XYZ file of C-alpha atoms in Angstrom:
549
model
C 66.189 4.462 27.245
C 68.647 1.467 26.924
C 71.687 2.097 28.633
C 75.102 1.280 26.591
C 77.160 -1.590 28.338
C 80.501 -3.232 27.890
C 79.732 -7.343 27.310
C 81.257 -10.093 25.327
C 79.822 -10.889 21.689
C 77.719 -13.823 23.011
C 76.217 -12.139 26.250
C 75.191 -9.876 22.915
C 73.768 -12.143 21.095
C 71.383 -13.838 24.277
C 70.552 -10.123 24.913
C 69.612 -9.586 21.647
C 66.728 -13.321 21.438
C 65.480 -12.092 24.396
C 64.682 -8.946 22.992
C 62.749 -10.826 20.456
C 60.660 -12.654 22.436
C 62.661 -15.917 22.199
C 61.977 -18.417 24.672
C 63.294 -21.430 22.988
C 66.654 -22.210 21.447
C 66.438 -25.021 19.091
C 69.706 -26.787 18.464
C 72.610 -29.172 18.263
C 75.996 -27.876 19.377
C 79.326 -28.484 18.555
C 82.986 -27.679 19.687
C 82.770 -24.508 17.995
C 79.473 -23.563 19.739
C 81.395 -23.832 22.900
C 81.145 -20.040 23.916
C 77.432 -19.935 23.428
C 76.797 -22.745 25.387
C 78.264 -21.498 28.292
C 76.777 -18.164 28.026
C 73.560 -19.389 27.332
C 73.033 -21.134 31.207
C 73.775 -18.091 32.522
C 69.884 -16.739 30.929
C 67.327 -18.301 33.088
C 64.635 -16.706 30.748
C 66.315 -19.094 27.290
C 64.918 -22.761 27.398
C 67.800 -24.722 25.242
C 66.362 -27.631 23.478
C 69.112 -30.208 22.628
C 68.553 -32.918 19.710
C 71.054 -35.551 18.650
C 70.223 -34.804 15.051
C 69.984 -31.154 13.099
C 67.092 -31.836 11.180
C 64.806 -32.715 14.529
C 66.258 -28.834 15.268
C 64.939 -27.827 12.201
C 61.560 -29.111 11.996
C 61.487 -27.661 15.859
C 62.275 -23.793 15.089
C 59.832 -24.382 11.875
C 57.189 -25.564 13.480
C 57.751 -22.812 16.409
C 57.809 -20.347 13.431
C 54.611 -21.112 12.402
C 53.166 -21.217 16.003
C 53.879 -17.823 16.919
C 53.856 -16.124 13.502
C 57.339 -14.859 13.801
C 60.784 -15.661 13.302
C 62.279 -18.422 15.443
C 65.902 -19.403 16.729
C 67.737 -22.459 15.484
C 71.188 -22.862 16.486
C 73.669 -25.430 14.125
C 77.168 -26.415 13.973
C 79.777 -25.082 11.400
C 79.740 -26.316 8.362
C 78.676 -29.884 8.932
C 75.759 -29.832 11.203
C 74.321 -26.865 9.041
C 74.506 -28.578 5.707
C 72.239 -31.399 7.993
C 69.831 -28.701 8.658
C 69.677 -27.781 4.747
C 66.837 -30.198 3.603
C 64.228 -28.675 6.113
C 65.442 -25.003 5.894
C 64.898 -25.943 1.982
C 61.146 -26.173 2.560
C 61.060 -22.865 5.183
C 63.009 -21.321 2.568
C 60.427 -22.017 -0.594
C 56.860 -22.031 1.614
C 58.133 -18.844 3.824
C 58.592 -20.092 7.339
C 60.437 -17.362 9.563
C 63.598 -18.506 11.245
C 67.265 -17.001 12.242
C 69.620 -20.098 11.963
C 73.455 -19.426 13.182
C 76.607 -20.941 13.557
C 79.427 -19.968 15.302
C 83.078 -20.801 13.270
C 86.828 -21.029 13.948
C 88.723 -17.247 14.690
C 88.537 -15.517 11.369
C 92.592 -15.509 11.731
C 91.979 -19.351 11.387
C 92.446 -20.838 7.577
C 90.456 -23.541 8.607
C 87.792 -21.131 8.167
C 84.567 -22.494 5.581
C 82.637 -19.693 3.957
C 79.170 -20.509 6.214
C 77.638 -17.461 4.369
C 78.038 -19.081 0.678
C 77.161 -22.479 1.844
C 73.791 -21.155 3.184
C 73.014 -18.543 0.833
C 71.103 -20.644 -1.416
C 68.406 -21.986 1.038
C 68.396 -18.607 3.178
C 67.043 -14.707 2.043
C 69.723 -12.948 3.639
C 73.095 -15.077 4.978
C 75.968 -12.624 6.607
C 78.714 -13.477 9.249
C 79.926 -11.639 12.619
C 83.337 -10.780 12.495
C 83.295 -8.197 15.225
C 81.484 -8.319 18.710
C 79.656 -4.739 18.116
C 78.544 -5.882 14.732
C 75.940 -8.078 16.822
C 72.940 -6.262 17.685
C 72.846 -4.276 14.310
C 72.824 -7.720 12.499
C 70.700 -9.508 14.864
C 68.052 -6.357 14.348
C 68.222 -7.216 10.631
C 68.375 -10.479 11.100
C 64.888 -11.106 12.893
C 63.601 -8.229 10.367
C 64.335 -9.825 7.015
C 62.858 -13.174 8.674
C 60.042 -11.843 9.293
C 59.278 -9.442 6.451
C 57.502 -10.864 3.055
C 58.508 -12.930 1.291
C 59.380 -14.402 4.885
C 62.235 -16.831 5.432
C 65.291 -18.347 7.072
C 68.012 -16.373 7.330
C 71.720 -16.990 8.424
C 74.324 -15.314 10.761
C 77.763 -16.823 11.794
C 80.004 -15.845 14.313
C 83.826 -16.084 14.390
C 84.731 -17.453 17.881
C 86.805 -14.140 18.036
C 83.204 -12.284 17.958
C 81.816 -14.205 20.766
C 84.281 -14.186 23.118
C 85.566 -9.891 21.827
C 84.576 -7.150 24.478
C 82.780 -3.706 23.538
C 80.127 -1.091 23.843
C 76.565 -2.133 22.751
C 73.026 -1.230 22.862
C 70.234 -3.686 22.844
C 67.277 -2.973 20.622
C 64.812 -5.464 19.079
C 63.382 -5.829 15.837
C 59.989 -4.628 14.414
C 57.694 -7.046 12.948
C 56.554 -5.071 9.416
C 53.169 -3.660 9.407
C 51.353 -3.867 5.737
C 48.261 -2.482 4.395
C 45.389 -3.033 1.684
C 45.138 -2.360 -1.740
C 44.289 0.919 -3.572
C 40.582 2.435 -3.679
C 40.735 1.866 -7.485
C 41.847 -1.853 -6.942
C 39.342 -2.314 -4.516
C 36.511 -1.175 -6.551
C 37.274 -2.912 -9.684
C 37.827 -6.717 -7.299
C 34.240 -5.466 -6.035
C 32.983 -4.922 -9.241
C 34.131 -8.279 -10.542
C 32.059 -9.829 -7.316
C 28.939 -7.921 -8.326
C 28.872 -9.203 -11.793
C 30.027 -12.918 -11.050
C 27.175 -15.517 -11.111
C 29.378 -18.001 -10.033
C 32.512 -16.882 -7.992
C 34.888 -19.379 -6.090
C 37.148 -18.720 -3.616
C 40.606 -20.309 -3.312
C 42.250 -19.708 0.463
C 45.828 -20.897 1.115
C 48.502 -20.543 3.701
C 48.727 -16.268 4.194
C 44.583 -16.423 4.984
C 45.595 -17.936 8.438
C 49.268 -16.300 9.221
C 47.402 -12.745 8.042
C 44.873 -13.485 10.989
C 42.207 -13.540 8.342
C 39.867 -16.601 8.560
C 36.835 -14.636 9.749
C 37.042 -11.938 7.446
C 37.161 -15.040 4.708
C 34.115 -16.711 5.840
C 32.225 -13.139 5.737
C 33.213 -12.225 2.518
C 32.179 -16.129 1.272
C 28.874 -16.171 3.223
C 27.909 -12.881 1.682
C 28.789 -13.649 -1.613
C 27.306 -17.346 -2.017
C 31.359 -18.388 -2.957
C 32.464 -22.283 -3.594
C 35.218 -22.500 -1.431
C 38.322 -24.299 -1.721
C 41.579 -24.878 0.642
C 44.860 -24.952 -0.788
C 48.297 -25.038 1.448
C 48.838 -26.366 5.245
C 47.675 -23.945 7.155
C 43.652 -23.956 7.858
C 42.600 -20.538 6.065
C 38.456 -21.712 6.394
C 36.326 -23.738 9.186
C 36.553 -27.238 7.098
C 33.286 -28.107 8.438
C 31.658 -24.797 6.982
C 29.807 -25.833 4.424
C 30.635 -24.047 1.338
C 33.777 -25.601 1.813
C 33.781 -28.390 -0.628
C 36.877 -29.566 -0.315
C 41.534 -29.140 -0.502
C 42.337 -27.899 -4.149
C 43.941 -30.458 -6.196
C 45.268 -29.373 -9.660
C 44.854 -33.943 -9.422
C 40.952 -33.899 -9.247
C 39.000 -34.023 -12.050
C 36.029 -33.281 -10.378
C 37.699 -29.930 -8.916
C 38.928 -29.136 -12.355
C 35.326 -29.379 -13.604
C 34.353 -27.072 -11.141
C 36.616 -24.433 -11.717
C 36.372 -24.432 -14.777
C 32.723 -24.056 -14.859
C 33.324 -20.521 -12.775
C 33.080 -17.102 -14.065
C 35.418 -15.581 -11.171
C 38.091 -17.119 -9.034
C 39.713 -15.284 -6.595
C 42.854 -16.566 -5.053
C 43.947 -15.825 -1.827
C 46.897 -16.423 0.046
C 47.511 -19.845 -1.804
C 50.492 -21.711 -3.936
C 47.656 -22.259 -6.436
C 48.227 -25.091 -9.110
C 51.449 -26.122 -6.998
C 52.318 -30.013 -7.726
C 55.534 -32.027 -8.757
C 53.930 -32.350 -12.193
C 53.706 -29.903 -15.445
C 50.553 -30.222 -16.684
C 50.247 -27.041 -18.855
C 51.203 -22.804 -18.524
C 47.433 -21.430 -18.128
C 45.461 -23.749 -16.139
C 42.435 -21.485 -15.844
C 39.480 -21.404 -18.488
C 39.818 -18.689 -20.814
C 36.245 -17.791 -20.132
C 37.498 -17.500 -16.570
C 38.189 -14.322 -14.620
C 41.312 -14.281 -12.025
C 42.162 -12.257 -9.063
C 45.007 -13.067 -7.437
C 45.205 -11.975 -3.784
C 48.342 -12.447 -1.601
C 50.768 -11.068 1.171
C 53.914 -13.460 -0.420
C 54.776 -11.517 -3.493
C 57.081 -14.720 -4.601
C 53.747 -17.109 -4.503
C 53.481 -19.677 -6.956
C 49.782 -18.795 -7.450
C 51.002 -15.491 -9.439
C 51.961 -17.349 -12.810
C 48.033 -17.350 -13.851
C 47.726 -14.436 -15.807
C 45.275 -12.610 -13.727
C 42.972 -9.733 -14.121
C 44.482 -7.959 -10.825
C 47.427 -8.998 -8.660
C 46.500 -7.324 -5.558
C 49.980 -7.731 -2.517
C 49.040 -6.270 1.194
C 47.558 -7.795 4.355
C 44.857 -10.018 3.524
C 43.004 -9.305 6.867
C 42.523 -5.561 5.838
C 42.121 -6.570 1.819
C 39.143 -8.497 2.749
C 37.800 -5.784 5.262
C 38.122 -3.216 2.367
C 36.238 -5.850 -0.025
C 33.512 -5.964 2.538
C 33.223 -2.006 3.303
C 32.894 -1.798 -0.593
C 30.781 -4.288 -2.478
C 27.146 -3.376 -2.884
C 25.468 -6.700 -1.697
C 22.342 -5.435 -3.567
C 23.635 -6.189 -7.022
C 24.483 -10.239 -5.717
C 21.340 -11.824 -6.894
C 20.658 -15.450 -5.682
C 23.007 -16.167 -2.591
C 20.498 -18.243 -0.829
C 20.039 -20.546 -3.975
C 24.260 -20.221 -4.825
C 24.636 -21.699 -1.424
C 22.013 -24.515 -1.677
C 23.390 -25.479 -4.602
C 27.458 -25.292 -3.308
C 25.571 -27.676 -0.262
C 24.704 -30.250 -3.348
C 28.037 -30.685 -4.523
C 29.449 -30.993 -1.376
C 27.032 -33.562 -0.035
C 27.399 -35.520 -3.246
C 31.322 -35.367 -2.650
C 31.034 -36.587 0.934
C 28.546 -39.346 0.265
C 31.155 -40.326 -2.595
C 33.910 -40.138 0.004
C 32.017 -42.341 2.503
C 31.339 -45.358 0.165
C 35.048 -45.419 -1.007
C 35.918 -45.694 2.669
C 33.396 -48.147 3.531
C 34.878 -50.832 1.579
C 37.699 -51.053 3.525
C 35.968 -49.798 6.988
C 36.599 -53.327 8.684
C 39.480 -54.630 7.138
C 41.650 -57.003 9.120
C 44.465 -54.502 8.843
C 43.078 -50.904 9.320
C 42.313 -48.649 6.900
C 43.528 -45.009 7.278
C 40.216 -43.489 6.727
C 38.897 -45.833 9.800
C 42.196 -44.474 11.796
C 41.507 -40.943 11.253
C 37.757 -41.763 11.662
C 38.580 -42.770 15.257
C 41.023 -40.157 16.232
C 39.239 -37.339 15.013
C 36.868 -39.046 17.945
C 39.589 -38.878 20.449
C 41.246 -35.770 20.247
C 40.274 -33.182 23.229
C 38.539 -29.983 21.758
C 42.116 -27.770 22.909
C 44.863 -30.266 20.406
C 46.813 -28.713 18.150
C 47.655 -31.244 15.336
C 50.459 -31.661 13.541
C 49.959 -33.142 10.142
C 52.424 -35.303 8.684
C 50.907 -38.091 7.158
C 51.986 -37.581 3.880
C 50.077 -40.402 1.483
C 47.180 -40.351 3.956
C 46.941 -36.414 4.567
C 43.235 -36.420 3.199
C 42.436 -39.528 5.316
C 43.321 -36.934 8.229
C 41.709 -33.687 6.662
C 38.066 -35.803 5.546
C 37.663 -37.151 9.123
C 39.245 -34.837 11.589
C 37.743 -31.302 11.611
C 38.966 -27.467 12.690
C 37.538 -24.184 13.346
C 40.250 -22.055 13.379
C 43.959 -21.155 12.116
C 45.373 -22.101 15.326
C 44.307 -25.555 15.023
C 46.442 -27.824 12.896
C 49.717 -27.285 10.518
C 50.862 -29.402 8.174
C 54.073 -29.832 6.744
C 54.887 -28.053 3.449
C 57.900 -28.430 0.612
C 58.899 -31.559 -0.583
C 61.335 -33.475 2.224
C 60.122 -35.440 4.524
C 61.318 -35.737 8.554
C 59.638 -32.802 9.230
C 56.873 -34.482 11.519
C 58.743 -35.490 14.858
C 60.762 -32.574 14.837
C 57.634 -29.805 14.228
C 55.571 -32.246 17.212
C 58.147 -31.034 19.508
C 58.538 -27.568 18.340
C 54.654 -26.948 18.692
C 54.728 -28.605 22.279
C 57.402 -26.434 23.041
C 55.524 -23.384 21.198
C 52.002 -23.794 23.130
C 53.029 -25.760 26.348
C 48.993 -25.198 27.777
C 48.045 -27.413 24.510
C 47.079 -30.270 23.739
C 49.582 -31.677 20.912
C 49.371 -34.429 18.087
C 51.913 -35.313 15.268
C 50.126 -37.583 12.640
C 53.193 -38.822 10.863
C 54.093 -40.926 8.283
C 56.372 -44.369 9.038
C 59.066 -43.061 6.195
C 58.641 -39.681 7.326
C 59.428 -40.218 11.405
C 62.347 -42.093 10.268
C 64.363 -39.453 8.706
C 64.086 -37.722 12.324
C 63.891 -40.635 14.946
C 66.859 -39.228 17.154
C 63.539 -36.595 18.141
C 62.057 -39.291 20.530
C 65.352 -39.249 22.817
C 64.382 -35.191 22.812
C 61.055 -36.001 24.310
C 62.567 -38.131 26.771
C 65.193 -36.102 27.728
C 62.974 -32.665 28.576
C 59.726 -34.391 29.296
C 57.841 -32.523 26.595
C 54.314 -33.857 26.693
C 53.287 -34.537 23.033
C 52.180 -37.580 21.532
C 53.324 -39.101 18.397
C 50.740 -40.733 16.087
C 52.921 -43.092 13.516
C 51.040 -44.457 10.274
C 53.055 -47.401 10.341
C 51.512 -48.303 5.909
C 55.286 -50.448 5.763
C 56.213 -48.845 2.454
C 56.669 -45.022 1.196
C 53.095 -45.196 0.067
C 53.512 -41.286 -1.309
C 55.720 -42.397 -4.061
C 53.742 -44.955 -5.133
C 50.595 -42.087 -5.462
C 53.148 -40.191 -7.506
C 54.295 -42.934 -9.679
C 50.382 -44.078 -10.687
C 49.579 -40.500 -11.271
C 52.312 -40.001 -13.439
C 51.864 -43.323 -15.693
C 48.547 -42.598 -16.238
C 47.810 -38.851 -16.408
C 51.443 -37.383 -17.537
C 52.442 -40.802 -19.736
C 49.157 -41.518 -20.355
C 49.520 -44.637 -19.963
C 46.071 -47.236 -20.937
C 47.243 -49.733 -18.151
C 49.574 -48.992 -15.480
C 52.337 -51.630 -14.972
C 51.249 -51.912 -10.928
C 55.071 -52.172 -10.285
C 57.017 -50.097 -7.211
C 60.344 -50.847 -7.045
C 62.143 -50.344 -3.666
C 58.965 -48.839 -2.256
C 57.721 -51.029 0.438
C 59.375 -51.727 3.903
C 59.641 -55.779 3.616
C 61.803 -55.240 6.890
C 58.859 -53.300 8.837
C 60.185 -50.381 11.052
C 59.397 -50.712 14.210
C 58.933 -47.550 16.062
C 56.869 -48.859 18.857
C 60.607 -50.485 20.047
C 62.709 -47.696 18.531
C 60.807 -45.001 20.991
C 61.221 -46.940 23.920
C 64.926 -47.488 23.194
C 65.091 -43.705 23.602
C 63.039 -43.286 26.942
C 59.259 -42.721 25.247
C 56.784 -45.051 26.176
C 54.796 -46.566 22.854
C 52.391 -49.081 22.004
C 51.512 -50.676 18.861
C 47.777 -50.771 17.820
C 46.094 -53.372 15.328
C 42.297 -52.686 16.119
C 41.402 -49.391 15.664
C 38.691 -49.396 18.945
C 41.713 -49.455 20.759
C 42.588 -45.957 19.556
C 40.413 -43.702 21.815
C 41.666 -45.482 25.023
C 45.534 -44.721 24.087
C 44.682 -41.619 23.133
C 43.550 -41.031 26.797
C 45.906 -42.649 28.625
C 48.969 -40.557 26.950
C 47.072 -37.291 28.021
C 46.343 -38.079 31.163
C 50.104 -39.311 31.440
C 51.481 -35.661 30.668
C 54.754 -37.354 28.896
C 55.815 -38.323 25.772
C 54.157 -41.339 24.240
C 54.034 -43.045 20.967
C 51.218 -44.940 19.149
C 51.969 -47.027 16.608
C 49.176 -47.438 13.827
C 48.892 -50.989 11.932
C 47.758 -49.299 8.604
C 46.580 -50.794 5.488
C 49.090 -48.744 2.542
C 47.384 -50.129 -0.088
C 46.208 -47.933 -3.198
């Protein structure tokens, strides 16, 4: 039974992450964060993590989020260093990343005072403030609960400086993570059904296949079946080495379109389906096309096809009820379904391999020859943190992974995520093995995260695509002129998109106490690699790559 004790709001509120599980605090303090600084030395069990800049916090508690599959702590200033935190909790926000971000503010007697909870409301699920010091562990309770229940998400608690530093009674409970469960025996019959009948089903997998813990139910159900499968989202939902896995949905790929379109059954699970920066149409399924649509995220993007079922619940047990329930001797063919899903994807490899080969031994390295020799590198127990924005599939094609815990990439639409989440899944899985792929553009939103390395000695190694431009936007722009403007010839122009000045990060990391190299010949790669493991520090390795499109 937990005994009731008298202690200050912010003794509360250290009482109350440890209850959690919270190891790590993520943050960037300020004069108002005063009282939880202090407090927070006296807890042996909290590691604080300082940054010099909110949005290396960010990408930190998101990538810690995503780790452990539950809410994190982030911990910003007032007004100001919160609204610096906004971008990133933006993307946690939309993709639903877990996290309890505070602040702490002036007395509420103060008229100084901002209103924290309206300036956060729009990129949080739930935003309250602390006015009292017993109001603490009720609204941390709810706080870690609304995180973490679906649709998951940041939410926000301040705390007047009056409720940190105000005496009372209190009792110390955590949270409970929610439990969910399948779907109907109706529901489940009539998805089975659909299976039985399909001669050609494909299955879509996205982010909630991996946080539900459900990557070897998915490979069951598509082994059974004889299923085309495709990955869509950051997370890895399916072994990408398994070979009905033919590739990461692209609403972008013609081929893919083909494909789908050429199905009798698609069943979506877990994934933003059809998610890109560009309308191309309401119903992007054939009419001749039946849709399932699968999902523990009842916000999902994938949820605007009109489908046949929308089935919400743990995809784990929805899968286990699928396989409990289909009769297997109505599937005709699966042998010949999967010979024929090996075709296509040997015919898209082989046409993957001679577009890289062209540029295999340029004189400035190509990104499919980087990731090529890094996927060569990497120790069987790294975690990799993908952030390579423009050159994502470079990464995906030629580095592969077996299971969930594997890789994340980053997901919404800013970029400085990358340094920031490297740390955060160092910090998350200290007995691994981590790698952030990032992006030159991207790493320089959050370059204040090297100094963080430094300063605690966390052991993860940055891998910076150094393509002197933002290569993504030029991607964008050409797919836009040509498939949205339809434009015959593209004008070839990108205004203000290349780095004439080319960052240096090899110098900027060592400025801040990492130790970097810069690499030009890609046979170099697997002997840096080495050398920053066996150095159990920080390093940085700079990529010479070729950004051309």
């Amino acid at each position: 039974m937990v005994k009731i004790m008298k202690m200050t709001g912010k003794k509360a509120l250290m009482e109350c992450i440890k209850a959690e599980g919270i190891t790590n605090v993520y943050g960037n303090p300020g004069t108002s964060e005063g009282p939880i600084m202090e407090e927070i030395v006296r807890h042996k069990e909290l590691r604080y993590l300082l940054t010099l800049q909110e949005g290396v916090a960010t990408g930190m508690a998101e990538a810690d989020a995503r780790v452990n599959n539950k809410a994190s702590f982030l911990s910003l200033h007032i007004d100001s260093g919160l609204v610096n935190g906004f971008s990133l909790m933006n993307d946690a926000y939309t993709t639903g990343t877990p996290m309890v971000v505070t602040s702490a503010t002036y007395d509420v007697r103060n008229l100084r005072n901002r209103d924290l909870v309206e300036l956060a409301k729009p990129f949080t699920k739930w935003s309250t403030q602390v006015v009292l010091p017993d109001q603490v562990p009720s609204v941390m309770r709810k706080a870690f609960t609304e995180a973490n229940t679906h649709p998951k998400g940041p939410v926000f608690v301040g705390f007047s400086s009056n409720a940190l530093d105000g005496e009372a009674d209190m009792e110390i409970y955590p949270s409970s993570i929610p439990v969910y469960g399948g779907l109907d025996d109706p529901a489940i019959k009539e998805i089975s059904t659909s299976i039985e009948n399909s001669s050609y089903p494909v299955l879509l997998v996205g982010d909630r296949v991996a946080e539900d813990s459900a990557l070897k139910e998915a490979v069951e159900l598509a082994e059974k079946i004889g299923m085309m499968v495709f990955i869509e989202g950051s997370n890895i939902p399916f072994p990408t080495n398994h070979p009905q896995m033919v590739g990461y949905h692209s609403i972008r790929s013609d081929k893919q379109r083909s494909l789908l379109d050429d199905s009798d059954l698609i069943i979506s699970a877990g994934a933003d389906l059809f998610s890109d920066w560009f309308y191309e149409g309401d119903v992007l399924i054939s009419d001749k096309t039946e849709f399932i649509f699968l999902d523990s995220k009842p916000n999902s993007q994938g949820n605007r096809q009109p489908s046949k079922i929308t089935g919400l619940g743990n995809l784990k047990v929805i899968f286990k009820q699928l396989l409990d329930t289909i009769n297997y001797s109505k599937i005709e063919n699966v042998k010949n379904r999967i010979d024929e899903i090996s075709k296509i994807k040997k015919e898209i490899d082989e046409n993957t391999k001679k577009a890289a080969e062209k540029n295999w031994n340029n004189s400035l390295m190509s990104p499919e020859r980087a990731m090529y020799e890094l996927g060569n590198s990497l120790p069987k127990d790294t975690i990799l943190v993908n952030d390579a924005i423009s050159h994502r599939a470079a990464v995906m094609e030629y580095i592969k992974f077996e299971s969930s815990d594997q890789m994340i990439s980053g997901r919404g639409g800013s970029i400085g995520w990358g340094v920031g989440a490297t740390l955060g899944v160092q910090c998350a899985a200290p007995d691994k093995n981590v790698v952030g792929i990032i992006g030159d553009g991207s790493a320089m939103m959050t370059v204040q995260g090297y100094w963080t390395a430094a300063n605690d000695n966390i052991p993860c190694i940055f891998i910076i695509l150094n393509n002197q431009s933002y290569r993504i936007l030029k991607v964008n722009i050409d797919y836009y002129r040509k498939k949205i403007r339809e434009e015959v010839e593209t004008s070839g122009d990108y205004p203000y998109m290349d780095f004439p000045m080319v960052l240096n990060h090899t110098e900027i990391a060592k400025s801040m106490g990492v130790d970097a190299v810069r690499i030009t010949d890609p046979s170099e790669i697997n002997t840096e690699i080495t050398k920053a493991i066996n150095s159990k520090k920080p390093r940085l390795i700079e990529l010479m790559i070729d950004g051309n499109l």
